Amino acid sequence: MHTNHSYNDLLALRRRHLGPSLSLSYREPLKIVRGRGQYLYDEAGRAYLDGVNNVCHVGHSHPRVVSAIAEQAGRLNTNTRYLHDGLVEYARRLTATFPEPLSVCYFVCSGTEANELALRLARTYTGRQDVIALDHAYHGNSAATIDISPYKFNSRGGRGAPPWVHIAPAPDPYRGLYRDTSTDLGARYAGPVAALAAAHPPAAFIAESILSCGGQIVLPDGFLAAAYAAVRAAGGVCIADEVQVGFGRVGSHFWAFETQGVVPDIVTMGKPIGNGHPMGAVVTTPAIADAFNNGMEYFNTFGGNPVSCAAGLAVLDVIEAEGLQQHALETGAYFLDELRALKDRHPAIGDVRGLGLFIGVEFVADRVTRTPDPATASAAVEALKQEGILLSTDGPDHNVIKIKPPLPFDRGNVHSISSALSQFLSAR
Ligand code: PMP
């Protein structure tokens, strides 16, 4: 980059030349020029702790990933129509992280493309159209993935669910239909999924293994097992969207679906898979892949190119070499303890939940009624930004602070966030 526009010129040029539906974070947007580990730096060299970017999974601009990309880009970049060691090696390494029979890969360029392909696989395999999704879910920005994303189609500018999409209640133990006061929440929330599957025999049931846009919601025990059983009994396949939560972030397991004791038929991946390099993947069973081999070639110009495979391999190497899954487990548990202690002192925090380094802090105006308090959540985000900490809000009521930092995030960083939050809440 040779040009260096003034802050105001940047805003004006953006307004003139970029689609106005793109958003910017914060009342006063940041110009970030560099990233390293769990930190981002602005033009003046001020460091910001990145508490929310789960894309740069092993750390911003990780040198090992950067050099793998640069080395391969300097040698060759083609497509999957040539034999290439990197392609099969990456497919072998990635599938090795999955239980059988998930052993076949397709490489794509984003989480959206992964979910698009998952829908096509499910539809071809079952010969059906209908899809069951969870309320408030987001699965991508394309036509078909917006159609299965209530987060979009039931919000501003949305046009509701198309006839082939059936929405089950979000299994939210804090704010949902059935709450933490009752037992057997997983089975109860699977009930509506089973009813929909019986009424509208689906091609697929798609769910994130922890709900992200839905409000950082940890699924109640037994939910996916019961929902998957019902969907399979009705002849549908089960898609786990691991775009946000995969690759060791949950700490106890490499994939978040493993925390629910299930094996999906199709798993979709994106965001962290290339540490910022635009790529995605779908992993499925040989039976589904064989059914998809119906004479129509699947070709994706950029999916699985040698540079992307080099990036993906480097990410897997770094997760292993730096023990990042274990680190997420330990740091996440410590973080949850700190946040729960904060909740004990501040009634504005209604709930703290998460697995590993995927955490939600829900703000309420009243603990008993659990009335959402989006104003306090966004005020906290702005106040912490002033302290050099980047977070954001999500959930249907925009009252949940989401925490999903690059995995090198450490105990010192936990302290920075919990003491800044504590100060903010005490000063109100
Ligand atoms: N699935 C989930 C759960 C997501 O959160 C997202 C992106 N926020 C996507 C799919 C789509 O991924 P992408 O933006 O890479 O297309």
mmCIF file of N, CA and C and ligand atoms in Angstrom, residues 110-112 115 138-141 208 212-213 241 243-244 271, ligand 1:
data_model
loop_
_atom_site.group_PDB
_atom_site.id
_atom_site.type_symbol
_atom_site.label_atom_id
_atom_site.label_comp_id
_atom_site.label_asym_id
_atom_site.label_seq_id
_atom_site.Cartn_x
_atom_site.Cartn_y
_atom_site.Cartn_z
ATOM 1 N N SER A 110 -15.095 -19.902 1.304
ATOM 2 C CA SER A 110 -15.673 -19.165 2.444
ATOM 3 C C SER A 110 -16.640 -20.081 3.189
ATOM 4 N N GLY A 111 -17.080 -19.618 4.335
ATOM 5 C CA GLY A 111 -18.089 -20.352 5.095
ATOM 6 C C GLY A 111 -19.409 -20.420 4.331
ATOM 7 N N THR A 112 -19.746 -19.331 3.656
ATOM 8 C CA THR A 112 -20.967 -19.308 2.841
ATOM 9 C C THR A 112 -20.922 -20.399 1.786
ATOM 10 N N ASN A 115 -21.484 -23.829 3.237
ATOM 11 C CA ASN A 115 -22.880 -24.161 3.533
ATOM 12 C C ASN A 115 -23.706 -24.333 2.261
ATOM 13 N N TYR A 138 -27.278 -17.771 11.638
ATOM 14 C CA TYR A 138 -26.716 -17.177 10.416
ATOM 15 C C TYR A 138 -25.811 -18.211 9.767
ATOM 16 N N HIS A 139 -26.026 -18.464 8.477
ATOM 17 C CA HIS A 139 -25.221 -19.465 7.790
ATOM 18 C C HIS A 139 -24.549 -18.939 6.521
ATOM 19 N N GLY A 140 -24.681 -17.647 6.210
ATOM 20 C CA GLY A 140 -23.941 -17.140 5.050
ATOM 21 C C GLY A 140 -24.653 -16.034 4.305
ATOM 22 N N ASN A 141 -23.930 -15.463 3.324
ATOM 23 C CA ASN A 141 -24.410 -14.250 2.645
ATOM 24 C C ASN A 141 -24.983 -14.481 1.252
ATOM 25 N N GLU A 208 -25.368 -24.818 14.093
ATOM 26 C CA GLU A 208 -24.028 -24.613 14.641
ATOM 27 C C GLU A 208 -23.890 -25.477 15.897
ATOM 28 N N SER A 212 -23.635 -18.916 17.536
ATOM 29 C CA SER A 212 -22.821 -17.697 17.589
ATOM 30 C C SER A 212 -23.699 -16.452 17.467
ATOM 31 N N CYS A 213 -24.145 -16.128 16.249
ATOM 32 C CA CYS A 213 -24.988 -14.937 16.084
ATOM 33 C C CYS A 213 -26.226 -15.018 16.970
ATOM 34 N N ASP A 241 -22.524 -26.781 11.335
ATOM 35 C CA ASP A 241 -21.816 -25.588 10.875
ATOM 36 C C ASP A 241 -20.768 -25.261 11.944
ATOM 37 N N VAL A 243 -18.214 -23.202 11.272
ATOM 38 C CA VAL A 243 -17.500 -22.045 10.713
ATOM 39 C C VAL A 243 -16.920 -21.160 11.821
ATOM 40 N N GLN A 244 -17.679 -20.979 12.907
ATOM 41 C CA GLN A 244 -17.195 -20.095 13.982
ATOM 42 C C GLN A 244 -16.421 -20.850 15.059
ATOM 43 N N LYS A 271 -13.867 -19.381 8.338
ATOM 44 C CA LYS A 271 -13.142 -18.441 9.207
ATOM 45 C C LYS A 271 -11.728 -18.886 9.650
HETATM 46 N N1 PMP B 1 -21.722 -19.852 9.209
HETATM 47 C C1 PMP B 1 -21.567 -19.172 10.350
HETATM 48 C C2 PMP B 1 -21.983 -19.799 11.634
HETATM 49 C C3 PMP B 1 -21.044 -17.889 10.328
HETATM 50 O O1 PMP B 1 -20.912 -17.204 11.474
HETATM 51 C C4 PMP B 1 -20.651 -17.308 9.092
HETATM 52 C C5 PMP B 1 -20.015 -15.929 9.017
HETATM 53 N N2 PMP B 1 -20.243 -15.075 10.051
HETATM 54 C C6 PMP B 1 -20.832 -18.057 7.922
HETATM 55 C C7 PMP B 1 -21.350 -19.331 8.025
HETATM 56 C C8 PMP B 1 -20.465 -17.508 6.582
HETATM 57 O O2 PMP B 1 -19.097 -17.430 6.446
HETATM 58 P P1 PMP B 1 -18.404 -16.408 5.434
HETATM 59 O O3 PMP B 1 -18.658 -15.023 5.927
HETATM 60 O O4 PMP B 1 -16.960 -16.819 5.442
HETATM 61 O O5 PMP B 1 -18.995 -16.646 4.083
#
